[in-house]
Amino acid sequence: MNVRLRKCVVGAAVAVGSVVLILWLLHLLLGPHCTPHARVRAQVAILGEKVRAFRCDVGVLPAALSTLTAGDLPYGRYANEYDLTDSWGRALYYASDDRQGRFALFSLGRDGLPGGRDEDADIVFEGSLAPLDREIWRNRGSPVQAIDCSAYRTTPQQSLMLRQAAAAEAAKPAPRRGDDASGCRRDR
């Protein structure tokens, strides 16, 4: 009787394990995943907000996106090196006009050329002008005339906590390029 019960338990465990394995494989094959274009859209939006936060913290727009990766900033790094390239391995485009308090941040999409449709479409940070001196881009989004820094104001205690958190974050090793915190699967 004991042997028979053991066989039933083992059989049930194998059946449950098989079902779990099949469901896991189906999730990997058919589960949700992001296209490179969707990832870059999210990346450009996040980086645009980081540029705005830098402007509110420092008082000027960064001269180049690489400024956001410097380790000697008052509140620590705003971005990592790998944040400055799109999913196709090309650098994101950035230009700023600090006199007017506006900037342009965009990717040229999969094809690397201005314009395009679907995956080839340009990805422009909402509210930026890209590039600032070309009329064709002026109609694509409303200019950032003044950046409202009220959401970024902090008390001295919060500033101290932010600096400590930035120092702790800087001490951590940088994530690899393939890591994706959004839960999106990288298309290889």
Short mmCIF file of N, CA and C in Angstrom, two decimals:
data_model
loop_
_atom_site.label_atom_id
_atom_site.label_comp_id
_atom_site.label_asym_id
_atom_site.label_seq_id
_atom_site.Cartn_x
_atom_site.Cartn_y
_atom_site.Cartn_z
N MET A 1 0.82 -1.19 0.00
CA MET A 1 0.00 0.00 0.00
C MET A 1 0.86 1.25 0.00
N ASN A 2 1.92 1.25 0.77
CA ASN A 2 2.82 2.39 0.85
C ASN A 2 3.48 2.67 -0.50
N VAL A 3 3.85 1.61 -1.23
CA VAL A 3 4.49 1.75 -2.54
C VAL A 3 3.49 2.34 -3.53
N ARG A 4 2.27 1.90 -3.44
CA ARG A 4 1.22 2.39 -4.34
C ARG A 4 0.97 3.89 -4.11
N LEU A 5 0.92 4.32 -2.86
CA LEU A 5 0.73 5.73 -2.53
C LEU A 5 1.90 6.57 -3.04
N ARG A 6 3.11 6.05 -2.88
CA ARG A 6 4.30 6.76 -3.34
C ARG A 6 4.26 6.94 -4.86
N LYS A 7 3.84 5.91 -5.60
CA LYS A 7 3.74 6.00 -7.05
C LYS A 7 2.71 7.06 -7.46
N CYS A 8 1.61 7.12 -6.74
CA CYS A 8 0.58 8.13 -7.03
C CYS A 8 1.11 9.55 -6.80
N VAL A 9 1.83 9.73 -5.70
CA VAL A 9 2.39 11.05 -5.38
C VAL A 9 3.42 11.45 -6.43
N VAL A 10 4.29 10.53 -6.80
CA VAL A 10 5.31 10.82 -7.82
C VAL A 10 4.64 11.12 -9.15
N GLY A 11 3.64 10.34 -9.51
CA GLY A 11 2.91 10.58 -10.76
C GLY A 11 2.24 11.95 -10.77
N ALA A 12 1.62 12.33 -9.65
CA ALA A 12 0.98 13.64 -9.55
C ALA A 12 2.01 14.76 -9.64
N ALA A 13 3.16 14.58 -8.99
CA ALA A 13 4.21 15.59 -9.04
C ALA A 13 4.75 15.75 -10.46
N VAL A 14 4.93 14.66 -11.17
CA VAL A 14 5.39 14.73 -12.56
C VAL A 14 4.35 15.43 -13.43
N ALA A 15 3.08 15.13 -13.22
CA ALA A 15 2.01 15.77 -14.00
C ALA A 15 1.97 17.27 -13.75
N VAL A 16 2.03 17.67 -12.49
CA VAL A 16 2.02 19.10 -12.15
C VAL A 16 3.27 19.78 -12.71
N GLY A 17 4.42 19.14 -12.56
CA GLY A 17 5.66 19.70 -13.10
C GLY A 17 5.60 19.86 -14.61
N SER A 18 5.00 18.90 -15.30
CA SER A 18 4.87 18.98 -16.75
C SER A 18 3.97 20.15 -17.15
N VAL A 19 2.87 20.33 -16.44
CA VAL A 19 1.97 21.44 -16.74
C VAL A 19 2.68 22.78 -16.52
N VAL A 20 3.41 22.90 -15.43
CA VAL A 20 4.15 24.14 -15.14
C VAL A 20 5.18 24.40 -16.22
N LEU A 21 5.90 23.37 -16.64
CA LEU A 21 6.91 23.51 -17.69
C LEU A 21 6.28 23.96 -19.00
N ILE A 22 5.16 23.36 -19.36
CA ILE A 22 4.48 23.74 -20.60
C ILE A 22 4.00 25.19 -20.53
N LEU A 23 3.42 25.58 -19.41
CA LEU A 23 2.96 26.97 -19.27
C LEU A 23 4.13 27.95 -19.33
N TRP A 24 5.24 27.60 -18.72
CA TRP A 24 6.42 28.47 -18.74
C TRP A 24 6.96 28.61 -20.16
N LEU A 25 7.02 27.50 -20.91
CA LEU A 25 7.48 27.56 -22.30
C LEU A 25 6.54 28.39 -23.16
N LEU A 26 5.24 28.25 -22.95
CA LEU A 26 4.27 29.06 -23.70
C LEU A 26 4.44 30.54 -23.38
N HIS A 27 4.69 30.86 -22.12
CA HIS A 27 4.92 32.25 -21.74
C HIS A 27 6.15 32.80 -22.45
N LEU A 28 7.22 32.01 -22.51
CA LEU A 28 8.43 32.47 -23.18
C LEU A 28 8.20 32.68 -24.67
N LEU A 29 7.47 31.78 -25.29
CA LEU A 29 7.27 31.86 -26.73
C LEU A 29 6.20 32.87 -27.12
N LEU A 30 5.12 32.93 -26.37
CA LEU A 30 3.98 33.76 -26.75
C LEU A 30 3.72 34.92 -25.80
N GLY A 31 4.48 35.00 -24.74
CA GLY A 31 4.23 36.00 -23.71
C GLY A 31 4.44 37.42 -24.21
N PRO A 32 4.07 38.39 -23.38
CA PRO A 32 4.20 39.79 -23.79
C PRO A 32 5.67 40.17 -23.93
N HIS A 33 5.95 40.94 -24.95
CA HIS A 33 7.28 41.49 -25.13
C HIS A 33 7.17 42.80 -25.88
N CYS A 34 8.15 43.63 -25.72
CA CYS A 34 8.14 44.95 -26.32
C CYS A 34 8.97 44.94 -27.59
N THR A 35 8.55 45.74 -28.54
CA THR A 35 9.36 45.91 -29.74
C THR A 35 10.48 46.89 -29.42
N PRO A 36 11.54 46.88 -30.20
CA PRO A 36 12.61 47.86 -29.96
C PRO A 36 12.08 49.30 -30.03
N HIS A 37 11.12 49.55 -30.92
CA HIS A 37 10.57 50.89 -31.06
C HIS A 37 9.86 51.32 -29.77
N ALA A 38 9.10 50.41 -29.16
CA ALA A 38 8.41 50.72 -27.90
C ALA A 38 9.40 50.96 -26.78
N ARG A 39 10.48 50.18 -26.74
CA ARG A 39 11.51 50.38 -25.72
C ARG A 39 12.15 51.75 -25.86
N VAL A 40 12.46 52.15 -27.10
CA VAL A 40 13.11 53.45 -27.31
C VAL A 40 12.14 54.58 -26.97
N ARG A 41 10.85 54.40 -27.26
CA ARG A 41 9.86 55.42 -26.89
C ARG A 41 9.88 55.65 -25.39
N ALA A 42 9.90 54.58 -24.62
CA ALA A 42 9.96 54.70 -23.16
C ALA A 42 11.29 55.29 -22.72
N GLN A 43 12.37 54.87 -23.35
CA GLN A 43 13.70 55.36 -23.00
C GLN A 43 13.82 56.86 -23.25
N VAL A 44 13.32 57.32 -24.39
CA VAL A 44 13.38 58.75 -24.72
C VAL A 44 12.54 59.56 -23.73
N ALA A 45 11.38 59.05 -23.35
CA ALA A 45 10.53 59.75 -22.38
C ALA A 45 11.23 59.86 -21.03
N ILE A 46 11.84 58.77 -20.58
CA ILE A 46 12.53 58.78 -19.29
C ILE A 46 13.73 59.71 -19.33
N LEU A 47 14.51 59.64 -20.41
CA LEU A 47 15.69 60.50 -20.53
C LEU A 47 15.29 61.97 -20.62
N GLY A 48 14.17 62.26 -21.29
CA GLY A 48 13.68 63.64 -21.35
C GLY A 48 13.35 64.18 -19.96
N GLU A 49 12.73 63.34 -19.14
CA GLU A 49 12.43 63.76 -17.77
C GLU A 49 13.71 63.93 -16.95
N LYS A 50 14.72 63.13 -17.24
CA LYS A 50 16.01 63.29 -16.55
C LYS A 50 16.67 64.60 -16.93
N VAL A 51 16.54 65.01 -18.20
CA VAL A 51 17.07 66.30 -18.63
C VAL A 51 16.35 67.42 -17.90
N ARG A 52 15.02 67.32 -17.78
CA ARG A 52 14.25 68.33 -17.04
C ARG A 52 14.67 68.38 -15.57
N ALA A 53 14.87 67.21 -14.96
CA ALA A 53 15.29 67.17 -13.55
C ALA A 53 16.67 67.80 -13.40
N PHE A 54 17.58 67.53 -14.33
CA PHE A 54 18.91 68.14 -14.31
C PHE A 54 18.78 69.66 -14.38
N ARG A 55 17.91 70.14 -15.26
CA ARG A 55 17.70 71.59 -15.43
C ARG A 55 17.19 72.20 -14.13
N CYS A 56 16.30 71.52 -13.46
CA CYS A 56 15.76 72.04 -12.21
C CYS A 56 16.79 71.99 -11.08
N ASP A 57 17.62 70.95 -11.04
CA ASP A 57 18.62 70.81 -9.98
C ASP A 57 19.81 71.74 -10.17
N VAL A 58 20.28 71.85 -11.40
CA VAL A 58 21.53 72.57 -11.68
C VAL A 58 21.28 74.00 -12.14
N GLY A 59 20.14 74.24 -12.77
CA GLY A 59 19.82 75.59 -13.21
C GLY A 59 20.01 75.83 -14.69
N VAL A 60 20.68 74.93 -15.38
CA VAL A 60 20.88 75.04 -16.83
C VAL A 60 20.63 73.67 -17.46
N LEU A 61 20.33 73.69 -18.74
CA LEU A 61 20.20 72.42 -19.45
C LEU A 61 21.58 71.83 -19.67
N PRO A 62 21.71 70.52 -19.70
CA PRO A 62 23.03 69.93 -19.97
C PRO A 62 23.49 70.29 -21.38
N ALA A 63 24.80 70.55 -21.52
CA ALA A 63 25.35 70.89 -22.84
C ALA A 63 25.28 69.69 -23.77
N ALA A 64 25.44 68.50 -23.23
CA ALA A 64 25.37 67.25 -23.99
C ALA A 64 24.77 66.18 -23.10
N LEU A 65 24.25 65.13 -23.69
CA LEU A 65 23.67 64.05 -22.89
C LEU A 65 24.71 63.38 -22.01
N SER A 66 25.96 63.39 -22.45
CA SER A 66 27.02 62.76 -21.65
C SER A 66 27.20 63.47 -20.31
N THR A 67 26.75 64.72 -20.21
CA THR A 67 26.82 65.44 -18.94
C THR A 67 26.01 64.71 -17.86
N LEU A 68 24.93 64.06 -18.27
CA LEU A 68 24.07 63.35 -17.32
C LEU A 68 24.76 62.14 -16.69
N THR A 69 25.85 61.67 -17.30
CA THR A 69 26.54 60.48 -16.80
C THR A 69 27.71 60.81 -15.89
N ALA A 70 28.01 62.09 -15.72
CA ALA A 70 29.15 62.48 -14.88
C ALA A 70 28.88 62.09 -13.43
N GLY A 71 29.89 61.60 -12.76
CA GLY A 71 29.74 61.16 -11.38
C GLY A 71 29.86 62.27 -10.36
N ASP A 72 30.31 63.45 -10.78
CA ASP A 72 30.55 64.54 -9.82
C ASP A 72 29.40 65.55 -9.77
N LEU A 73 28.21 65.17 -10.19
CA LEU A 73 27.06 66.07 -10.15
C LEU A 73 26.53 66.17 -8.73
N PRO A 74 25.87 67.28 -8.37
CA PRO A 74 25.40 67.47 -6.99
C PRO A 74 24.52 66.34 -6.47
N TYR A 75 23.66 65.79 -7.32
CA TYR A 75 22.75 64.73 -6.89
C TYR A 75 23.14 63.38 -7.49
N GLY A 76 24.36 63.26 -7.95
CA GLY A 76 24.81 62.01 -8.55
C GLY A 76 24.44 61.93 -10.02
N ARG A 77 24.65 60.78 -10.59
CA ARG A 77 24.38 60.57 -12.01
C ARG A 77 22.89 60.60 -12.29
N TYR A 78 22.57 61.15 -13.43
CA TYR A 78 21.19 61.16 -13.88
C TYR A 78 20.93 60.02 -14.86
N ALA A 79 22.00 59.51 -15.49
CA ALA A 79 21.85 58.44 -16.48
C ALA A 79 23.15 57.65 -16.56
N ASN A 80 23.07 56.48 -17.14
CA ASN A 80 24.24 55.66 -17.42
C ASN A 80 24.58 55.77 -18.90
N GLU A 81 25.77 55.37 -19.27
CA GLU A 81 26.21 55.46 -20.66
C GLU A 81 25.26 54.73 -21.60
N TYR A 82 24.80 53.54 -21.22
CA TYR A 82 23.95 52.77 -22.12
C TYR A 82 22.56 53.40 -22.30
N ASP A 83 22.19 54.34 -21.43
CA ASP A 83 20.91 55.04 -21.59
C ASP A 83 20.94 56.01 -22.77
N LEU A 84 22.13 56.33 -23.26
CA LEU A 84 22.28 57.37 -24.28
C LEU A 84 22.25 56.83 -25.70
N THR A 85 22.04 55.52 -25.85
CA THR A 85 21.92 54.93 -27.19
C THR A 85 20.58 54.23 -27.30
N ASP A 86 20.05 54.18 -28.53
CA ASP A 86 18.76 53.54 -28.73
C ASP A 86 18.94 52.03 -28.93
N SER A 87 17.86 51.33 -29.14
CA SER A 87 17.90 49.87 -29.27
C SER A 87 18.65 49.41 -30.52
N TRP A 88 18.87 50.32 -31.44
CA TRP A 88 19.59 49.98 -32.67
C TRP A 88 21.07 50.35 -32.58
N GLY A 89 21.52 50.76 -31.39
CA GLY A 89 22.94 51.03 -31.17
C GLY A 89 23.39 52.42 -31.58
N ARG A 90 22.47 53.30 -31.94
CA ARG A 90 22.83 54.66 -32.34
C ARG A 90 22.60 55.63 -31.19
N ALA A 91 23.45 56.63 -31.12
CA ALA A 91 23.32 57.64 -30.07
C ALA A 91 22.01 58.41 -30.26
N LEU A 92 21.37 58.75 -29.14
CA LEU A 92 20.19 59.61 -29.20
C LEU A 92 20.63 61.02 -29.57
N TYR A 93 19.80 61.73 -30.29
CA TYR A 93 20.10 63.10 -30.70
C TYR A 93 19.62 64.07 -29.63
N TYR A 94 20.46 65.05 -29.33
CA TYR A 94 20.13 66.03 -28.30
C TYR A 94 20.70 67.37 -28.71
N ALA A 95 19.92 68.40 -28.55
CA ALA A 95 20.37 69.78 -28.74
C ALA A 95 19.62 70.63 -27.72
N SER A 96 20.28 71.68 -27.24
CA SER A 96 19.61 72.52 -26.25
C SER A 96 19.80 73.99 -26.60
N ASP A 97 18.85 74.76 -26.17
CA ASP A 97 18.90 76.21 -26.29
C ASP A 97 18.57 76.74 -24.90
N ASP A 98 19.61 76.95 -24.10
CA ASP A 98 19.40 77.30 -22.70
C ASP A 98 18.80 78.69 -22.55
N ARG A 99 19.05 79.58 -23.51
CA ARG A 99 18.46 80.92 -23.42
C ARG A 99 16.94 80.85 -23.42
N GLN A 100 16.40 79.95 -24.22
CA GLN A 100 14.95 79.80 -24.28
C GLN A 100 14.45 78.68 -23.37
N GLY A 101 15.35 77.97 -22.72
CA GLY A 101 14.96 76.90 -21.81
C GLY A 101 14.30 75.73 -22.51
N ARG A 102 14.75 75.41 -23.71
CA ARG A 102 14.15 74.30 -24.44
C ARG A 102 15.24 73.38 -24.97
N PHE A 103 14.83 72.18 -25.28
CA PHE A 103 15.79 71.20 -25.79
C PHE A 103 15.10 70.24 -26.74
N ALA A 104 15.90 69.54 -27.50
CA ALA A 104 15.41 68.52 -28.42
C ALA A 104 16.05 67.20 -28.05
N LEU A 105 15.25 66.16 -28.01
CA LEU A 105 15.74 64.82 -27.71
C LEU A 105 14.96 63.85 -28.58
N PHE A 106 15.67 63.08 -29.40
CA PHE A 106 14.97 62.17 -30.30
C PHE A 106 15.88 61.07 -30.83
N SER A 107 15.24 60.03 -31.33
CA SER A 107 15.90 58.94 -32.05
C SER A 107 15.30 58.92 -33.45
N LEU A 108 16.09 58.54 -34.43
CA LEU A 108 15.60 58.51 -35.80
C LEU A 108 14.94 57.18 -36.17
N GLY A 109 14.67 56.34 -35.20
CA GLY A 109 13.98 55.08 -35.47
C GLY A 109 14.90 54.01 -36.02
N ARG A 110 14.30 52.92 -36.45
CA ARG A 110 15.07 51.75 -36.89
C ARG A 110 15.95 52.05 -38.09
N ASP A 111 15.44 52.84 -39.05
CA ASP A 111 16.21 53.09 -40.28
C ASP A 111 17.29 54.15 -40.12
N GLY A 112 17.26 54.93 -39.03
CA GLY A 112 18.27 55.96 -38.81
C GLY A 112 18.11 57.17 -39.71
N LEU A 113 16.96 57.32 -40.35
CA LEU A 113 16.70 58.44 -41.26
C LEU A 113 15.52 59.25 -40.74
N PRO A 114 15.50 60.56 -41.00
CA PRO A 114 14.36 61.38 -40.56
C PRO A 114 13.06 60.89 -41.20
N GLY A 115 11.98 60.98 -40.44
CA GLY A 115 10.67 60.56 -40.93
C GLY A 115 10.49 59.06 -40.81
N GLY A 116 9.61 58.51 -41.61
CA GLY A 116 9.39 57.07 -41.63
C GLY A 116 8.08 56.69 -40.97
N ARG A 117 7.72 55.42 -41.12
CA ARG A 117 6.49 54.88 -40.54
C ARG A 117 6.80 53.67 -39.69
N ASP A 118 5.89 53.35 -38.82
CA ASP A 118 5.97 52.16 -37.97
C ASP A 118 7.30 52.11 -37.23
N GLU A 119 8.07 51.04 -37.40
CA GLU A 119 9.34 50.89 -36.69
C GLU A 119 10.39 51.90 -37.16
N ASP A 120 10.23 52.43 -38.37
CA ASP A 120 11.18 53.42 -38.90
C ASP A 120 10.84 54.84 -38.46
N ALA A 121 9.71 55.03 -37.81
CA ALA A 121 9.28 56.37 -37.40
C ALA A 121 10.22 56.95 -36.34
N ASP A 122 10.39 58.26 -36.42
CA ASP A 122 11.22 58.94 -35.44
C ASP A 122 10.51 58.94 -34.08
N ILE A 123 11.31 58.95 -33.03
CA ILE A 123 10.78 58.95 -31.67
C ILE A 123 11.24 60.24 -31.02
N VAL A 124 10.33 61.17 -30.81
CA VAL A 124 10.66 62.51 -30.33
C VAL A 124 10.11 62.67 -28.92
N PHE A 125 10.92 63.24 -28.02
CA PHE A 125 10.45 63.51 -26.67
C PHE A 125 9.31 64.52 -26.74
N GLU A 126 8.22 64.20 -26.10
CA GLU A 126 7.03 65.06 -26.12
C GLU A 126 7.38 66.45 -25.59
N GLY A 127 7.09 67.46 -26.38
CA GLY A 127 7.36 68.83 -25.95
C GLY A 127 8.72 69.34 -26.36
N SER A 128 9.51 68.53 -27.06
CA SER A 128 10.81 69.02 -27.48
C SER A 128 10.75 69.43 -28.94
N LEU A 129 11.71 70.20 -29.36
CA LEU A 129 11.87 70.56 -30.76
C LEU A 129 13.09 69.82 -31.26
N ALA A 130 12.97 69.14 -32.36
CA ALA A 130 14.08 68.31 -32.80
C ALA A 130 14.27 68.41 -34.30
N PRO A 131 15.40 68.86 -34.79
CA PRO A 131 16.34 69.76 -34.16
C PRO A 131 15.77 71.16 -34.06
N LEU A 132 16.34 71.97 -33.23
CA LEU A 132 15.76 73.27 -32.90
C LEU A 132 15.70 74.22 -34.09
N ASP A 133 16.62 74.10 -35.03
CA ASP A 133 16.72 75.10 -36.10
C ASP A 133 15.98 74.71 -37.38
N ARG A 134 15.26 73.60 -37.40
CA ARG A 134 14.58 73.18 -38.62
C ARG A 134 13.08 73.31 -38.47
N GLU A 135 12.45 73.99 -39.41
CA GLU A 135 11.01 74.26 -39.36
C GLU A 135 10.18 72.97 -39.34
N ILE A 136 10.64 71.94 -40.04
CA ILE A 136 9.86 70.70 -40.10
C ILE A 136 9.63 70.11 -38.71
N TRP A 137 10.58 70.32 -37.80
CA TRP A 137 10.44 69.76 -36.46
C TRP A 137 9.63 70.66 -35.55
N ARG A 138 9.52 71.92 -35.87
CA ARG A 138 8.78 72.84 -35.01
C ARG A 138 7.31 72.45 -34.91
N ASN A 139 6.79 71.84 -35.94
CA ASN A 139 5.38 71.46 -35.95
C ASN A 139 5.12 70.10 -35.31
N ARG A 140 6.15 69.38 -34.91
CA ARG A 140 5.98 68.02 -34.39
C ARG A 140 5.63 68.00 -32.92
N GLY A 141 5.95 69.04 -32.19
CA GLY A 141 5.63 69.05 -30.77
C GLY A 141 5.65 70.48 -30.28
N SER A 142 5.05 70.74 -29.15
CA SER A 142 5.06 72.10 -28.64
C SER A 142 6.39 72.36 -27.95
N PRO A 143 6.94 73.56 -28.11
CA PRO A 143 8.24 73.84 -27.51
C PRO A 143 8.16 73.89 -25.99
N VAL A 144 9.23 73.50 -25.36
CA VAL A 144 9.33 73.61 -23.91
C VAL A 144 9.81 75.03 -23.62
N GLN A 145 8.89 75.95 -23.40
CA GLN A 145 9.27 77.35 -23.20
C GLN A 145 9.78 77.59 -21.79
N ALA A 146 9.16 76.97 -20.82
CA ALA A 146 9.60 77.14 -19.44
C ALA A 146 9.39 75.81 -18.73
N ILE A 147 10.38 75.39 -18.03
CA ILE A 147 10.29 74.12 -17.31
C ILE A 147 9.86 74.41 -15.89
N ASP A 148 8.77 73.78 -15.48
CA ASP A 148 8.25 73.96 -14.13
C ASP A 148 9.03 73.05 -13.18
N CYS A 149 9.79 73.65 -12.29
CA CYS A 149 10.63 72.88 -11.37
C CYS A 149 9.94 72.60 -10.04
N SER A 150 8.69 73.01 -9.87
CA SER A 150 8.05 72.86 -8.57
C SER A 150 7.95 71.40 -8.13
N ALA A 151 7.82 70.50 -9.08
CA ALA A 151 7.74 69.08 -8.72
C ALA A 151 9.07 68.54 -8.22
N TYR A 152 10.15 69.25 -8.50
CA TYR A 152 11.48 68.78 -8.13
C TYR A 152 12.04 69.46 -6.89
N ARG A 153 11.30 70.39 -6.31
CA ARG A 153 11.80 71.09 -5.13
C ARG A 153 11.87 70.12 -3.95
N THR A 154 12.96 70.21 -3.20
CA THR A 154 13.14 69.31 -2.06
C THR A 154 13.55 70.11 -0.84
N THR A 155 13.25 69.56 0.32
CA THR A 155 13.71 70.17 1.57
C THR A 155 15.17 69.78 1.78
N PRO A 156 15.89 70.48 2.67
CA PRO A 156 17.29 70.09 2.94
C PRO A 156 17.42 68.64 3.38
N GLN A 157 16.47 68.14 4.17
CA GLN A 157 16.53 66.74 4.61
C GLN A 157 16.37 65.79 3.42
N GLN A 158 15.43 66.11 2.53
CA GLN A 158 15.25 65.28 1.34
C GLN A 158 16.49 65.33 0.46
N SER A 159 17.10 66.51 0.35
CA SER A 159 18.32 66.63 -0.46
C SER A 159 19.43 65.76 0.09
N LEU A 160 19.58 65.74 1.41
CA LEU A 160 20.60 64.89 2.04
C LEU A 160 20.31 63.42 1.75
N MET A 161 19.04 63.02 1.89
CA MET A 161 18.68 61.63 1.62
C MET A 161 18.93 61.28 0.15
N LEU A 162 18.63 62.21 -0.76
CA LEU A 162 18.86 61.97 -2.18
C LEU A 162 20.35 61.80 -2.48
N ARG A 163 21.18 62.65 -1.86
CA ARG A 163 22.63 62.53 -2.07
C ARG A 163 23.14 61.20 -1.55
N GLN A 164 22.65 60.78 -0.38
CA GLN A 164 23.07 59.49 0.18
C GLN A 164 22.61 58.33 -0.70
N ALA A 165 21.40 58.42 -1.20
CA ALA A 165 20.90 57.36 -2.09
C ALA A 165 21.69 57.33 -3.39
N ALA A 166 22.03 58.52 -3.92
CA ALA A 166 22.83 58.58 -5.15
C ALA A 166 24.21 58.00 -4.93
N ALA A 167 24.79 58.27 -3.76
CA ALA A 167 26.12 57.71 -3.45
C ALA A 167 26.04 56.19 -3.34
N ALA A 168 24.99 55.68 -2.72
CA ALA A 168 24.82 54.23 -2.62
C ALA A 168 24.59 53.61 -3.99
N GLU A 169 23.83 54.29 -4.84
CA GLU A 169 23.57 53.80 -6.19
C GLU A 169 24.84 53.81 -7.03
N ALA A 170 25.66 54.84 -6.85
CA ALA A 170 26.91 54.92 -7.60
C ALA A 170 27.88 53.81 -7.19
N ALA A 171 27.75 53.33 -5.97
CA ALA A 171 28.64 52.26 -5.50
C ALA A 171 28.25 50.90 -6.08
N LYS A 172 27.02 50.77 -6.58
CA LYS A 172 26.57 49.51 -7.17
C LYS A 172 27.19 49.35 -8.55
N PRO A 173 27.42 48.11 -9.00
CA PRO A 173 27.90 47.92 -10.37
C PRO A 173 26.80 48.26 -11.36
N ALA A 174 27.19 48.80 -12.51
CA ALA A 174 26.22 49.18 -13.53
C ALA A 174 25.61 47.93 -14.14
N PRO A 175 24.29 47.95 -14.43
CA PRO A 175 23.66 46.78 -15.04
C PRO A 175 24.18 46.59 -16.47
N ARG A 176 24.09 45.36 -16.93
CA ARG A 176 24.52 45.07 -18.30
C ARG A 176 23.51 45.62 -19.27
N ARG A 177 23.92 45.81 -20.50
CA ARG A 177 23.07 46.36 -21.55
C ARG A 177 21.81 45.52 -21.76
N GLY A 178 21.89 44.22 -21.62
CA GLY A 178 20.76 43.34 -21.87
C GLY A 178 19.71 43.35 -20.78
N ASP A 179 20.04 43.90 -19.60
CA ASP A 179 19.06 43.95 -18.52
C ASP A 179 17.99 44.97 -18.86
N ASP A 180 16.78 44.69 -18.48
CA ASP A 180 15.68 45.59 -18.81
C ASP A 180 14.72 45.62 -17.64
N ALA A 181 14.68 46.73 -16.94
CA ALA A 181 13.85 46.85 -15.74
C ALA A 181 12.36 46.94 -16.08
N SER A 182 12.01 47.21 -17.33
CA SER A 182 10.61 47.38 -17.68
C SER A 182 9.88 46.04 -17.80
N GLY A 183 10.61 44.94 -17.74
CA GLY A 183 9.99 43.64 -17.89
C GLY A 183 9.86 43.22 -19.34
N CYS A 184 10.37 44.03 -20.24
CA CYS A 184 10.30 43.71 -21.66
C CYS A 184 11.39 42.71 -22.02
N ARG A 185 11.03 41.75 -22.84
CA ARG A 185 12.02 40.78 -23.29
C ARG A 185 12.80 41.40 -24.44
N ARG A 186 14.11 41.27 -24.41
CA ARG A 186 14.96 41.79 -25.48
C ARG A 186 14.85 40.87 -26.69
N ASP A 187 14.57 41.45 -27.86
CA ASP A 187 14.58 40.66 -29.09
C ASP A 187 16.01 40.51 -29.54
N ARG A 188 16.44 39.31 -29.74
CA ARG A 188 17.83 39.07 -30.12
C ARG A 188 17.93 38.69 -31.57
#
